[in-house]
Short mmCIF file of C-alpha atoms in Angstrom, two decimals:
data_model
loop_
_atom_site.label_atom_id
_atom_site.label_comp_id
_atom_site.label_asym_id
_atom_site.label_seq_id
_atom_site.Cartn_x
_atom_site.Cartn_y
_atom_site.Cartn_z
CA MET A 1 22.71 19.90 27.35
CA LEU A 2 19.43 20.82 29.07
CA SER A 3 17.64 21.20 25.72
CA VAL A 4 18.88 17.77 24.63
CA ILE A 5 17.65 16.13 27.83
CA LEU A 6 14.26 17.88 27.62
CA ALA A 7 13.89 16.87 23.96
CA SER A 8 14.63 13.26 24.86
CA LEU A 9 12.09 13.27 27.70
CA MET A 10 9.44 14.93 25.53
CA ASN A 11 10.01 12.33 22.82
CA CYS A 12 9.53 9.50 25.33
CA LEU A 13 6.38 11.09 26.78
CA THR A 14 4.72 11.87 23.45
CA SER A 15 5.40 8.38 22.06
CA THR A 16 4.01 6.82 25.24
CA PHE A 17 0.87 8.96 25.23
CA ASN A 18 0.21 8.40 21.53
CA SER A 19 0.69 4.64 21.83
CA SER A 20 -1.49 4.45 24.93
CA SER A 21 -4.23 6.49 23.27
CA THR A 22 -4.24 4.22 20.22
CA ILE A 23 -4.23 1.02 22.26
CA PHE A 24 -7.09 2.21 24.44
CA SER A 25 -9.31 3.52 21.65
CA ILE A 26 -8.76 0.66 19.18
CA ASP A 27 -8.25 -2.41 21.38
CA ILE A 28 -10.31 -1.57 24.49
CA TYR A 29 -12.90 1.10 23.70
CA ARG A 30 -14.08 -0.67 20.56
CA ARG A 31 -14.95 -3.76 22.56
CA PHE A 32 -17.68 -1.74 24.25
CA ARG A 33 -18.56 0.53 21.32
CA LYS A 34 -18.13 -1.53 18.15
CA ASN A 35 -19.78 1.07 15.91
CA ALA A 36 -17.88 4.07 17.26
CA THR A 37 -17.06 6.81 14.76
CA ASP A 38 -13.58 8.21 14.19
CA MET A 39 -14.46 11.35 16.14
CA GLU A 40 -15.70 9.31 19.08
CA LEU A 41 -12.52 7.21 19.09
CA LEU A 42 -10.44 10.38 18.94
CA VAL A 43 -12.23 11.93 21.93
CA ALA A 44 -11.98 8.68 23.92
CA GLY A 45 -8.24 8.47 23.24
CA ARG A 46 -7.67 12.10 24.25
CA CYS A 47 -9.63 11.64 27.48
CA PHE A 48 -7.53 8.57 28.26
CA VAL A 49 -4.37 10.62 27.76
CA VAL A 50 -5.71 13.24 30.20
CA GLY A 51 -6.21 10.43 32.74
CA LEU A 52 -2.63 9.28 32.15
CA VAL A 53 -1.34 12.80 32.76
CA ALA A 54 -3.25 12.95 36.06
CA LEU A 55 -1.82 9.56 37.03
CA SER A 56 1.68 10.79 36.15
CA ILE A 57 1.28 13.80 38.44
CA ALA A 58 0.04 11.55 41.26
CA TRP A 59 3.13 9.37 40.70
CA LEU A 60 5.55 12.18 41.55
CA PRO A 61 6.01 11.17 45.25
CA ILE A 62 7.30 7.77 44.11
CA ILE A 63 9.74 9.41 41.72
CA GLN A 64 11.02 11.60 44.56
CA THR A 65 12.06 8.50 46.50
CA PHE A 66 14.44 7.56 43.67
CA LYS A 67 17.93 8.23 45.01
CA ARG A 68 19.95 7.99 41.83
CA SER A 69 21.09 10.67 39.41
CA GLY A 70 17.79 11.93 38.02
CA LEU A 71 14.61 11.52 36.05
CA PHE A 72 16.13 9.95 32.95
CA ASP A 73 17.83 7.30 35.07
CA TYR A 74 14.45 6.61 36.68
CA ILE A 75 12.83 6.20 33.25
CA GLN A 76 15.48 3.70 32.16
CA SER A 77 15.10 1.68 35.37
CA ILE A 78 11.30 1.45 34.98
CA THR A 79 11.79 0.46 31.34
CA SER A 80 14.14 -2.33 32.42
CA PHE A 81 11.50 -3.66 34.83
CA LEU A 82 8.48 -3.61 32.49
CA SER A 83 9.62 -3.61 28.84
CA PRO A 84 11.70 -6.84 28.49
CA PRO A 85 8.61 -9.15 28.65
CA ILE A 86 6.94 -7.25 25.80
CA CYS A 87 10.15 -7.27 23.76
CA ALA A 88 10.74 -10.99 24.37
CA VAL A 89 7.22 -12.04 23.34
CA TYR A 90 7.34 -9.77 20.28
CA VAL A 91 10.69 -11.16 19.09
CA LEU A 92 9.67 -14.79 19.66
CA GLY A 93 6.31 -14.29 17.94
CA LEU A 94 8.04 -12.65 15.00
CA MET A 95 10.78 -15.27 14.60
CA TRP A 96 9.10 -18.59 15.51
CA GLU A 97 5.80 -19.98 14.25
CA ARG A 98 5.39 -22.29 17.25
CA ILE A 99 4.68 -19.44 19.69
CA ASN A 100 0.96 -19.33 20.50
CA GLU A 101 -1.44 -17.23 22.55
CA ALA A 102 -1.06 -19.28 25.74
CA GLY A 103 2.73 -19.00 25.65
CA ALA A 104 2.58 -15.24 25.02
CA PHE A 105 0.07 -14.72 27.84
CA TRP A 106 2.00 -16.66 30.49
CA GLY A 107 5.29 -15.16 29.34
CA LEU A 108 3.92 -11.64 29.72
CA MET A 109 2.28 -12.37 33.08
CA SER A 110 5.35 -14.04 34.57
CA GLY A 111 7.61 -11.26 33.32
CA LEU A 112 5.24 -8.62 34.69
CA ILE A 113 5.18 -10.28 38.12
CA VAL A 114 8.97 -10.56 38.29
CA GLY A 115 9.38 -6.96 37.09
CA LEU A 116 6.89 -5.67 39.68
CA ILE A 117 8.70 -7.58 42.44
CA ARG A 118 11.96 -5.90 41.47
CA PHE A 119 10.12 -2.56 41.27
CA ALA A 120 8.74 -3.01 44.79
CA LEU A 121 12.15 -3.97 46.19
CA GLU A 122 13.83 -1.06 44.38
CA PHE A 123 11.50 1.62 45.74
CA GLY A 124 10.39 -0.07 48.96
CA PHE A 125 14.00 -0.32 50.18
CA PRO A 126 15.77 2.77 48.77
CA PRO A 127 19.56 2.86 49.09
CA PRO A 128 21.04 5.11 51.81
CA THR A 129 22.47 8.49 51.01
CA CYS A 130 26.21 9.01 50.78
CA GLY A 131 27.99 8.47 54.11
CA ASN A 132 25.14 6.65 55.85
CA PRO A 133 25.20 2.93 56.68
CA ASP A 134 23.15 0.54 54.56
CA THR A 135 20.45 -0.86 56.87
CA ARG A 136 18.64 -2.86 54.21
CA PRO A 137 18.46 -6.67 54.61
CA GLU A 138 21.40 -8.46 53.05
CA VAL A 139 19.21 -10.23 50.50
CA ILE A 140 17.90 -6.85 49.32
CA GLN A 141 21.45 -5.53 49.03
CA ARG A 142 22.38 -8.51 46.88
CA MET A 143 19.25 -8.53 44.69
CA VAL A 144 18.95 -4.75 44.23
CA GLY A 145 22.13 -2.97 45.23
CA ASP A 146 24.56 -5.38 43.51
CA PHE A 147 22.32 -6.22 40.52
CA HIS A 148 22.07 -3.26 38.13
CA TYR A 149 18.69 -2.68 36.52
CA LEU A 150 20.12 -2.97 33.00
CA HIS A 151 21.56 -6.40 33.83
CA PHE A 152 18.23 -7.31 35.42
CA GLY A 153 16.44 -6.35 32.21
CA PHE A 154 18.65 -8.69 30.19
CA PHE A 155 18.01 -11.66 32.48
CA LEU A 156 14.28 -10.83 32.61
CA PHE A 157 14.25 -10.99 28.82
CA LEU A 158 15.83 -14.48 28.90
CA PHE A 159 13.43 -15.62 31.62
CA VAL A 160 10.37 -14.54 29.63
CA CYS A 161 11.74 -16.24 26.50
CA LEU A 162 12.09 -19.47 28.48
CA VAL A 163 8.58 -19.31 29.97
CA THR A 164 6.99 -18.41 26.65
CA THR A 165 8.76 -21.23 24.83
CA VAL A 166 7.91 -23.87 27.43
CA MET A 167 4.24 -22.87 27.66
CA SER A 168 3.90 -22.76 23.87
CA LEU A 169 5.38 -26.26 23.52
CA LEU A 170 3.00 -27.59 26.18
CA THR A 171 -0.12 -26.20 24.48
CA LYS A 172 -1.79 -26.53 21.09
CA PRO A 173 0.03 -24.76 18.24
CA ILE A 174 -1.59 -22.26 15.89
CA ASP A 175 -2.62 -23.80 12.58
CA ARG A 176 -0.20 -22.86 9.79
CA SER A 177 -3.05 -21.57 7.63
CA HIS A 178 -3.28 -18.57 9.97
CA LEU A 179 0.43 -17.64 9.80
CA PRO A 180 1.49 -16.67 6.24
CA ARG A 181 3.29 -13.28 6.24
CA LEU A 182 2.99 -12.91 10.02
CA THR A 183 6.45 -14.29 10.91
CA PHE A 184 9.90 -13.54 9.57
CA GLY A 185 10.21 -16.92 7.84
CA THR A 186 6.85 -16.59 6.05
CA ARG A 187 7.04 -12.92 5.09
CA PHE A 188 7.32 -13.74 1.36
CA SER A 189 4.65 -16.45 1.40
CA ARG A 190 1.92 -16.13 -1.26
CA ARG A 191 -0.51 -18.45 0.49
CA VAL A 192 -3.89 -17.09 1.46
CA ARG A 193 -4.03 -16.40 5.20
CA ILE A 194 -7.18 -17.30 7.13
CA ASP A 195 -7.71 -14.53 9.66
CA LEU A 196 -8.53 -15.81 13.13
CA ASP A 197 -11.02 -12.97 13.60
CA GLU A 198 -12.94 -14.11 10.53
CA LEU A 199 -13.68 -17.46 12.16
CA ASP A 200 -15.66 -15.73 14.93
CA ALA A 201 -17.12 -12.98 12.75
CA ASP A 202 -20.82 -12.76 11.96
CA PRO A 203 -21.35 -12.39 8.16
CA GLU A 204 -24.68 -10.64 8.65
CA GLU A 205 -23.15 -8.11 11.06
CA GLU A 206 -20.29 -7.43 8.63
CA GLU A 207 -22.79 -6.87 5.82
CA ARG A 208 -24.74 -4.42 8.00
CA GLN A 209 -21.53 -2.53 8.77
CA ARG A 210 -20.71 -2.30 5.06
CA GLN A 211 -24.16 -0.99 4.29
CA LYS A 212 -23.85 1.61 7.07
CA GLU A 213 -20.49 2.74 5.68
CA LYS A 214 -21.92 3.07 2.18
CA GLU A 215 -24.85 5.06 3.53
CA ARG A 216 -22.48 7.35 5.45
CA LEU A 217 -20.40 7.98 2.32
CA ARG A 218 -23.54 8.66 0.31
CA ARG A 219 -24.81 11.21 2.83
CA ARG A 220 -21.45 12.92 2.89
CA ALA A 221 -21.42 13.13 -0.92
CA GLU A 222 -24.94 14.61 -0.94
CA ALA A 223 -24.06 17.14 1.77
CA GLY A 224 -21.27 18.54 -0.40
CA THR A 225 -18.27 20.41 0.96
CA PRO A 226 -18.53 21.02 4.74
CA PRO A 227 -18.14 24.59 6.08
CA LEU A 228 -14.71 26.01 6.66
CA TRP A 229 -14.87 25.85 10.47
CA LYS A 230 -15.75 22.14 10.37
CA ARG A 231 -12.94 21.39 7.95
CA ALA A 232 -10.53 23.30 10.22
CA ILE A 233 -11.61 21.28 13.27
CA ASP A 234 -11.28 18.01 11.31
CA CYS A 235 -7.82 19.04 10.10
CA VAL A 236 -6.62 19.88 13.64
CA CYS A 237 -8.03 16.60 14.97
CA GLY A 238 -6.50 14.58 12.12
CA LEU A 239 -9.88 13.61 10.66
CA ASP A 240 -9.43 14.80 7.09
CA ALA A 241 -11.89 13.08 4.79
CA PRO A 242 -10.29 10.73 2.25
CA ASP A 243 -10.17 12.07 -1.27
CA ALA A 244 -11.73 10.39 -4.30
CA GLU A 245 -8.47 8.65 -5.26
CA GLU A 246 -8.15 6.97 -1.86
CA GLU A 247 -11.80 5.87 -1.95
CA ALA A 248 -11.32 4.41 -5.42
CA MET A 249 -8.23 2.56 -4.22
CA GLU A 250 -10.15 1.11 -1.26
CA GLU A 251 -12.98 0.08 -3.57
CA THR A 252 -10.51 -1.65 -5.91
CA GLN A 253 -8.91 -3.39 -2.94
CA HIS A 254 -12.30 -4.79 -1.90
CA LYS A 255 -12.77 -6.23 -5.41
CA MET A 256 -9.42 -8.08 -5.36
CA SER A 257 -9.48 -11.80 -4.70
CA LYS A 258 -7.73 -13.21 -1.64
CA GLU A 259 -5.05 -14.77 -3.84
CA GLU A 260 -4.33 -11.40 -5.46
CA GLU A 261 -4.18 -9.70 -2.07
CA ALA A 262 -1.69 -12.33 -0.82
CA SER A 263 0.54 -11.88 -3.89
CA LYS A 264 0.40 -8.10 -3.56
CA ALA A 265 1.36 -8.28 0.12
CA ALA A 266 4.33 -10.54 -0.68
CA ASP A 267 5.54 -8.31 -3.55
CA PHE A 268 5.31 -5.24 -1.33
CA LEU A 269 8.23 -6.53 0.80
CA TYR A 270 10.66 -6.86 -2.11
CA GLU A 271 13.95 -4.99 -1.59
CA PRO A 272 16.81 -4.44 -4.05
CA PRO A 273 19.69 -6.73 -2.93
CA PHE A 274 22.22 -3.90 -2.57
CA TRP A 275 20.08 -1.76 -0.28
CA ARG A 276 18.94 -4.80 1.69
CA ARG A 277 22.54 -5.80 2.47
CA LEU A 278 23.50 -2.20 3.28
CA ALA A 279 20.57 -1.81 5.69
CA ASN A 280 21.34 -5.14 7.37
CA ILE A 281 25.02 -4.27 7.86
CA ASN A 282 24.16 -0.87 9.35
CA ALA A 283 21.55 -2.44 11.62
CA VAL A 284 24.07 -4.95 12.97
CA ILE A 285 26.61 -2.17 13.58
CA CYS A 286 24.06 -0.01 15.44
CA MET A 287 22.82 -2.92 17.58
CA THR A 288 26.39 -3.96 18.45
CA PHE A 289 27.29 -0.41 19.45
CA ALA A 290 24.10 -0.01 21.52
CA VAL A 291 24.68 -3.32 23.37
CA PHE A 292 28.30 -2.33 24.09
CA VAL A 293 27.30 1.09 25.47
CA PHE A 294 24.54 -0.35 27.67
CA THR A 295 26.74 -3.11 29.11
CA PHE A 296 29.87 -0.96 29.50
CA TYR A 297 28.20 1.96 31.27
CA ALA A 298 25.91 -0.24 33.36
#
């Protein structure tokens, strides 16, 4: 039982650290260092993970104030406070073309504020130990003590869906030319998608970046095979150089027209009918069972 619990906790921690490292290095660090190399991004992501580990250690006194059964229960409660807004915006953005950036932003912010309020009430007014009277204000007893965090997560999800929908309907929609194959209803569309980033991109800067990449590949080809110790370091860091077949595939992809790329992306999602139905049935069964377990044991 202990090994199962530790494996579950390690899985949660590693997935969180890997996701955080990727988000920081790709979405944040590159805003300040647009021409950063893969090695530089790797080092920046690892340093960010070290900072997260230090923050996790500093967070231990707050975890000690948690009066329930243990660490895994604490993880699930924090997830119920902070994850439903992300899940709600993701599901709405995936299923409905009318959701826009303003709706997603205000949905996330409102859900974060509500989740942090519940977090503050949960840990600012901890429940009494067994046999001691509950001296918390009555409103805190009703909002925290009688309202399980799993139930709170469900209602937070609905609240964020409502806010996101209302704010999206009150603001300008995204043009449909930017949406092919980005939502569930348009996943098989063969229309050419106009990337929003391309509208703000500088063609001259993109050409300079392409020339720099070609020059880097040329220098690497002239340098020949790197020494064994360098290849070992690159292998450990996950920086293996692409082989000739991958480079040829990338070069062919650059030569494809936008119409051909759109058709290829749509054909990639084709599934045989039998396996599609089987996967859908199993997914519904798993989701139904998971919802029942969460609601029954909450």
